[in-house]
Amino acid sequence: MNKVKIILAGPRGKMGLEALKMISETPQFELVAAIDSRNDGLQVKDLTGAPNSMDATVYDDIERCLDAIQADVLIDLTKPDIGKRHLEIALNYGVRTVIGTTGFTNEDLERLSQLAHDKKTGAIIAPNFAIGAILMMKFSQMAAKYLPDIEIIEKHHDQKLDAPSGTALKTAQLITEVREAKGQGHPDETEELTGSRGAEWQGIRIHSVRLPGLVAHQEVMFGGEGQLLTIRHDSMNRASFMPGVKMAIEHVMHIEGLVYGLENIME
């Protein structure tokens, strides 16, 4: 069986280190290079916390890396602006791509979908790799058909750059596919402090919490006459994301075009 040759962008981050461990423990995967803004020319095994068996070279420039290395899949676990750039470059090189960053606009997705289609190359963008989080979003979409008064509370570590999270936005998008836009709360309510009612997406309120000690957590609350339904998911550590990363790598090898969200590759 031929191994899937992988380049990882973002090997020093907490997600990146977990991904290195997952790759090293998966017989059908092989790390062939890493992309990092520092440590150009070092071996991945020289990075703090990386498995000591990884002899792949670190590059500080994606195009120089792709010129030098034959790879099947690029995994990007960096930042939104870098992830967008890496996805576009990888597609132009004909390298399949799995992106674990958020911040893609509808215009970005349309443009990159067209590029993936033109290049006949697979790409997956996943706002969340946790299988349980994907189920939470799917269950929330089901519940919204019957309980349309909804608030989303997402909680993340205090180093997260974007708010609301990509998972919260994706949840709201899925819900609005089955729920008509509607106002919530008293029609004459006012905010004594601006933002106290949270952001709004077609009437759905979204609240973001950022505190040390958190990893990734979200609850979706549905209110009805005399009842309250809460659907909640908690990621206690970043190892919880690795089964989803592995699934995305395996799936992207067999598709052409862009998929946004792991829910679209889960049966």
Short mmCIF file of C-alpha atoms in Angstrom, two decimals:
data_model
loop_
_atom_site.label_atom_id
_atom_site.label_comp_id
_atom_site.label_asym_id
_atom_site.label_seq_id
_atom_site.Cartn_x
_atom_site.Cartn_y
_atom_site.Cartn_z
CA MET A 1 0.00 0.00 0.00
CA ASN A 2 1.36 3.38 -1.00
CA LYS A 3 1.65 5.81 1.87
CA VAL A 4 -0.02 9.22 1.78
CA LYS A 5 2.81 11.76 1.65
CA ILE A 6 1.98 14.73 3.88
CA ILE A 7 3.30 18.25 4.35
CA LEU A 8 2.24 19.92 7.61
CA ALA A 9 2.07 23.70 7.96
CA GLY A 10 2.14 24.85 11.57
CA PRO A 11 4.14 22.07 13.26
CA ARG A 12 5.00 24.06 16.42
CA GLY A 13 1.42 24.84 17.48
CA LYS A 14 -0.57 22.70 19.89
CA MET A 15 -2.68 21.33 17.04
CA GLY A 16 0.39 20.87 14.89
CA LEU A 17 2.21 18.82 17.52
CA GLU A 18 -0.84 16.59 17.96
CA ALA A 19 -0.99 16.16 14.18
CA LEU A 20 2.69 15.16 14.05
CA LYS A 21 2.01 12.52 16.69
CA MET A 22 -1.04 11.24 14.79
CA ILE A 23 0.91 11.05 11.50
CA SER A 24 3.78 9.19 13.17
CA GLU A 25 1.33 6.64 14.63
CA THR A 26 -0.60 6.05 11.38
CA PRO A 27 1.10 3.41 9.21
CA GLN A 28 -0.40 4.66 5.94
CA PHE A 29 0.79 8.27 6.49
CA GLU A 30 4.28 9.68 5.92
CA LEU A 31 5.42 13.20 6.80
CA VAL A 32 7.66 14.44 3.98
CA ALA A 33 8.09 18.10 5.01
CA ALA A 34 6.84 20.84 7.32
CA ILE A 35 6.26 24.54 6.76
CA ASP A 36 7.15 26.93 9.57
CA SER A 37 8.02 30.63 9.64
CA ARG A 38 11.02 29.72 11.79
CA ASN A 39 13.49 26.84 11.84
CA ASP A 40 14.10 26.74 8.08
CA GLY A 41 16.41 23.86 7.20
CA LEU A 42 16.00 21.98 10.47
CA GLN A 43 14.53 18.51 10.73
CA VAL A 44 11.04 18.17 12.20
CA LYS A 45 12.42 15.91 14.93
CA ASP A 46 14.50 18.90 16.14
CA LEU A 47 11.37 20.91 16.99
CA THR A 48 10.40 20.97 20.67
CA GLY A 49 7.79 18.32 21.37
CA ALA A 50 7.94 16.67 17.93
CA PRO A 51 8.34 12.87 17.60
CA ASN A 52 12.06 12.08 17.44
CA SER A 53 11.60 9.76 14.46
CA MET A 54 10.64 12.46 11.93
CA ASP A 55 13.49 13.28 9.56
CA ALA A 56 11.43 15.54 7.27
CA THR A 57 12.85 18.98 6.49
CA VAL A 58 11.32 22.26 7.67
CA TYR A 59 10.79 25.01 5.05
CA ASP A 60 9.87 28.63 5.74
CA ASP A 61 8.28 29.13 2.30
CA ILE A 62 5.49 27.00 0.87
CA GLU A 63 6.42 27.45 -2.79
CA ARG A 64 10.04 26.47 -2.18
CA CYS A 65 8.76 23.45 -0.27
CA LEU A 66 6.37 22.38 -3.03
CA ASP A 67 9.08 22.87 -5.65
CA ALA A 68 11.38 20.52 -3.73
CA ILE A 69 9.01 17.93 -2.27
CA GLN A 70 6.55 15.51 -3.89
CA ALA A 71 3.48 15.40 -1.66
CA ASP A 72 -0.09 14.14 -1.81
CA VAL A 73 -1.66 16.33 0.89
CA LEU A 74 -0.91 19.63 2.61
CA ILE A 75 -2.39 19.99 6.10
CA ASP A 76 -2.59 23.60 7.28
CA LEU A 77 -3.07 24.28 11.01
CA THR A 78 -1.84 27.89 11.07
CA LYS A 79 -3.82 31.16 10.97
CA PRO A 80 -6.69 32.27 8.70
CA ASP A 81 -4.65 34.58 6.46
CA ILE A 82 -1.87 32.01 6.07
CA GLY A 83 -4.34 29.16 5.55
CA LYS A 84 -6.05 30.99 2.69
CA ARG A 85 -2.74 31.66 0.98
CA HIS A 86 -1.48 28.11 1.47
CA LEU A 87 -4.71 26.61 0.12
CA GLU A 88 -4.58 28.65 -3.06
CA ILE A 89 -0.90 27.90 -3.67
CA ALA A 90 -1.31 24.17 -2.97
CA LEU A 91 -4.24 23.92 -5.38
CA ASN A 92 -2.18 25.62 -8.08
CA TYR A 93 0.50 22.98 -7.50
CA GLY A 94 -2.10 20.21 -7.72
CA VAL A 95 -1.61 19.21 -4.08
CA ARG A 96 -4.68 18.11 -2.15
CA THR A 97 -5.29 20.20 0.93
CA VAL A 98 -6.86 19.94 4.39
CA ILE A 99 -7.30 23.30 6.11
CA GLY A 100 -8.00 23.61 9.83
CA THR A 101 -8.29 27.38 10.05
CA THR A 102 -11.39 29.59 9.90
CA GLY A 103 -12.08 33.07 8.57
CA PHE A 104 -13.08 32.16 5.01
CA THR A 105 -15.70 34.50 3.53
CA ASN A 106 -18.36 33.38 1.07
CA GLU A 107 -16.34 35.13 -1.65
CA ASP A 108 -13.21 33.19 -0.59
CA LEU A 109 -15.10 29.90 -0.73
CA GLU A 110 -16.58 30.61 -4.15
CA ARG A 111 -13.20 31.57 -5.60
CA LEU A 112 -11.34 28.62 -4.06
CA SER A 113 -14.12 26.18 -5.00
CA GLN A 114 -13.76 27.26 -8.61
CA LEU A 115 -9.99 26.89 -8.43
CA ALA A 116 -10.25 23.37 -6.95
CA HIS A 117 -12.74 22.46 -9.68
CA ASP A 118 -10.49 23.85 -12.40
CA LYS A 119 -7.45 22.02 -11.03
CA LYS A 120 -9.46 18.82 -10.44
CA THR A 121 -7.91 18.69 -6.98
CA GLY A 122 -9.55 17.92 -3.63
CA ALA A 123 -9.63 20.31 -0.69
CA ILE A 124 -11.38 20.23 2.68
CA ILE A 125 -11.82 23.20 5.00
CA ALA A 126 -12.91 22.17 8.49
CA PRO A 127 -13.95 24.80 11.06
CA ASN A 128 -13.88 21.96 13.60
CA PHE A 129 -12.25 18.53 13.38
CA ALA A 130 -13.94 17.04 16.47
CA ILE A 131 -16.41 14.34 15.42
CA GLY A 132 -18.59 15.13 18.44
CA ALA A 133 -18.73 18.79 17.44
CA ILE A 134 -19.92 17.84 13.96
CA LEU A 135 -22.67 15.71 15.52
CA MET A 136 -23.58 18.63 17.78
CA MET A 137 -24.05 20.82 14.69
CA LYS A 138 -26.10 18.16 12.91
CA PHE A 139 -28.32 17.59 15.95
CA SER A 140 -28.78 21.36 16.31
CA GLN A 141 -29.95 21.61 12.72
CA MET A 142 -32.49 18.85 13.40
CA ALA A 143 -33.77 20.53 16.57
CA ALA A 144 -34.11 23.95 14.90
CA LYS A 145 -36.99 22.67 12.76
CA TYR A 146 -39.07 22.35 15.91
CA LEU A 147 -37.55 24.88 18.34
CA PRO A 148 -36.61 28.00 16.34
CA ASP A 149 -35.69 30.28 19.30
CA ILE A 150 -31.96 29.68 19.60
CA GLU A 151 -28.85 31.08 21.27
CA ILE A 152 -25.31 29.79 20.72
CA ILE A 153 -22.62 30.09 23.39
CA GLU A 154 -19.09 29.16 22.31
CA LYS A 155 -16.15 29.10 24.71
CA HIS A 156 -12.48 28.93 23.76
CA HIS A 157 -9.00 29.53 25.17
CA ASP A 158 -7.88 33.13 25.46
CA GLN A 159 -5.33 32.84 22.63
CA LYS A 160 -7.98 32.32 19.97
CA LEU A 161 -7.92 35.20 17.48
CA ASP A 162 -11.36 35.10 15.87
CA ALA A 163 -14.79 35.57 17.38
CA PRO A 164 -17.25 34.07 17.01
CA SER A 165 -15.64 30.74 16.29
CA GLY A 166 -15.90 29.07 12.92
CA THR A 167 -17.89 26.29 14.57
CA ALA A 168 -20.46 28.76 15.92
CA LEU A 169 -20.83 30.38 12.51
CA LYS A 170 -21.10 27.02 10.79
CA THR A 171 -23.74 25.94 13.31
CA ALA A 172 -25.77 29.08 12.63
CA GLN A 173 -25.45 28.57 8.87
CA LEU A 174 -26.69 24.99 9.11
CA ILE A 175 -29.61 26.08 11.29
CA THR A 176 -30.68 28.81 8.88
CA GLU A 177 -31.01 26.18 6.15
CA VAL A 178 -34.05 24.83 8.01
CA ARG A 179 -35.18 27.90 10.01
CA GLU A 180 -36.62 31.14 8.69
CA ALA A 181 -35.05 34.34 10.02
CA LYS A 182 -36.92 35.61 13.06
CA GLY A 183 -36.41 38.09 15.87
CA GLN A 184 -35.91 36.77 19.39
CA GLY A 185 -36.58 38.28 22.79
CA HIS A 186 -38.85 41.22 23.50
CA PRO A 187 -39.32 43.46 20.43
CA ASP A 188 -38.55 46.54 22.56
CA GLU A 189 -35.49 45.18 24.35
CA THR A 190 -32.46 47.47 24.60
CA GLU A 191 -28.79 46.83 25.36
CA GLU A 192 -27.66 48.88 28.35
CA LEU A 193 -24.15 47.72 27.45
CA THR A 194 -23.45 47.41 23.71
CA GLY A 195 -22.98 43.79 22.72
CA SER A 196 -24.57 42.33 25.85
CA ARG A 197 -27.04 40.36 23.73
CA GLY A 198 -24.24 38.99 21.59
CA ALA A 199 -23.81 38.95 17.84
CA GLU A 200 -26.80 38.22 15.63
CA TRP A 201 -27.19 35.90 12.65
CA GLN A 202 -30.73 35.98 11.20
CA GLY A 203 -32.09 36.43 14.71
CA ILE A 204 -29.89 33.77 16.32
CA ARG A 205 -27.77 35.23 19.11
CA ILE A 206 -24.13 34.12 19.30
CA HIS A 207 -21.98 34.70 22.40
CA SER A 208 -18.21 34.21 22.62
CA VAL A 209 -16.28 33.47 25.82
CA ARG A 210 -12.46 33.63 25.95
CA LEU A 211 -10.74 32.36 29.11
CA PRO A 212 -7.53 30.53 30.03
CA GLY A 213 -8.24 26.92 30.90
CA LEU A 214 -10.74 26.42 28.10
CA VAL A 215 -9.99 24.47 24.91
CA ALA A 216 -13.06 24.36 22.63
CA HIS A 217 -16.63 24.21 23.88
CA GLN A 218 -20.06 25.07 22.49
CA GLU A 219 -23.65 24.80 23.60
CA VAL A 220 -26.72 25.50 21.51
CA MET A 221 -29.80 26.40 23.56
CA PHE A 222 -33.32 25.98 22.19
CA GLY A 223 -36.24 27.56 24.03
CA GLY A 224 -39.83 26.44 23.71
CA GLU A 225 -43.08 26.72 25.62
CA GLY A 226 -42.29 25.31 29.07
CA GLN A 227 -39.08 23.62 27.94
CA LEU A 228 -35.39 24.15 27.20
CA LEU A 229 -33.15 21.90 25.09
CA THR A 230 -29.37 22.27 25.28
CA ILE A 231 -27.00 20.47 22.90
CA ARG A 232 -23.41 20.75 24.09
CA HIS A 233 -19.98 19.57 23.03
CA ASP A 234 -16.66 19.88 24.87
CA SER A 235 -13.16 19.22 23.58
CA MET A 236 -10.93 18.68 26.61
CA ASN A 237 -7.70 18.50 24.63
CA ARG A 238 -6.49 18.76 21.06
CA ALA A 239 -6.13 15.00 20.70
CA SER A 240 -9.93 15.06 20.30
CA PHE A 241 -9.47 16.65 16.88
CA MET A 242 -7.13 14.03 15.43
CA PRO A 243 -9.70 11.40 14.32
CA GLY A 244 -11.33 14.15 12.25
CA VAL A 245 -7.99 15.23 10.77
CA LYS A 246 -7.23 11.63 9.86
CA MET A 247 -10.67 11.19 8.29
CA ALA A 248 -10.23 14.40 6.25
CA ILE A 249 -6.84 13.27 4.93
CA GLU A 250 -8.21 9.90 3.86
CA HIS A 251 -11.28 11.47 2.25
CA VAL A 252 -9.51 14.28 0.38
CA MET A 253 -7.50 11.69 -1.54
CA HIS A 254 -10.66 10.61 -3.35
CA ILE A 255 -12.45 13.86 -4.23
CA GLU A 256 -12.22 16.71 -6.68
CA GLY A 257 -13.38 20.15 -5.63
CA LEU A 258 -13.75 21.93 -2.30
CA VAL A 259 -15.70 20.66 0.72
CA TYR A 260 -16.45 23.08 3.56
CA GLY A 261 -17.21 21.30 6.83
CA LEU A 262 -16.63 17.71 7.94
CA GLU A 263 -20.38 17.17 8.18
CA ASN A 264 -20.34 16.95 4.38
CA ILE A 265 -18.11 13.86 4.41
CA MET A 266 -19.81 12.07 7.31
CA GLU A 267 -22.56 9.59 6.49
#
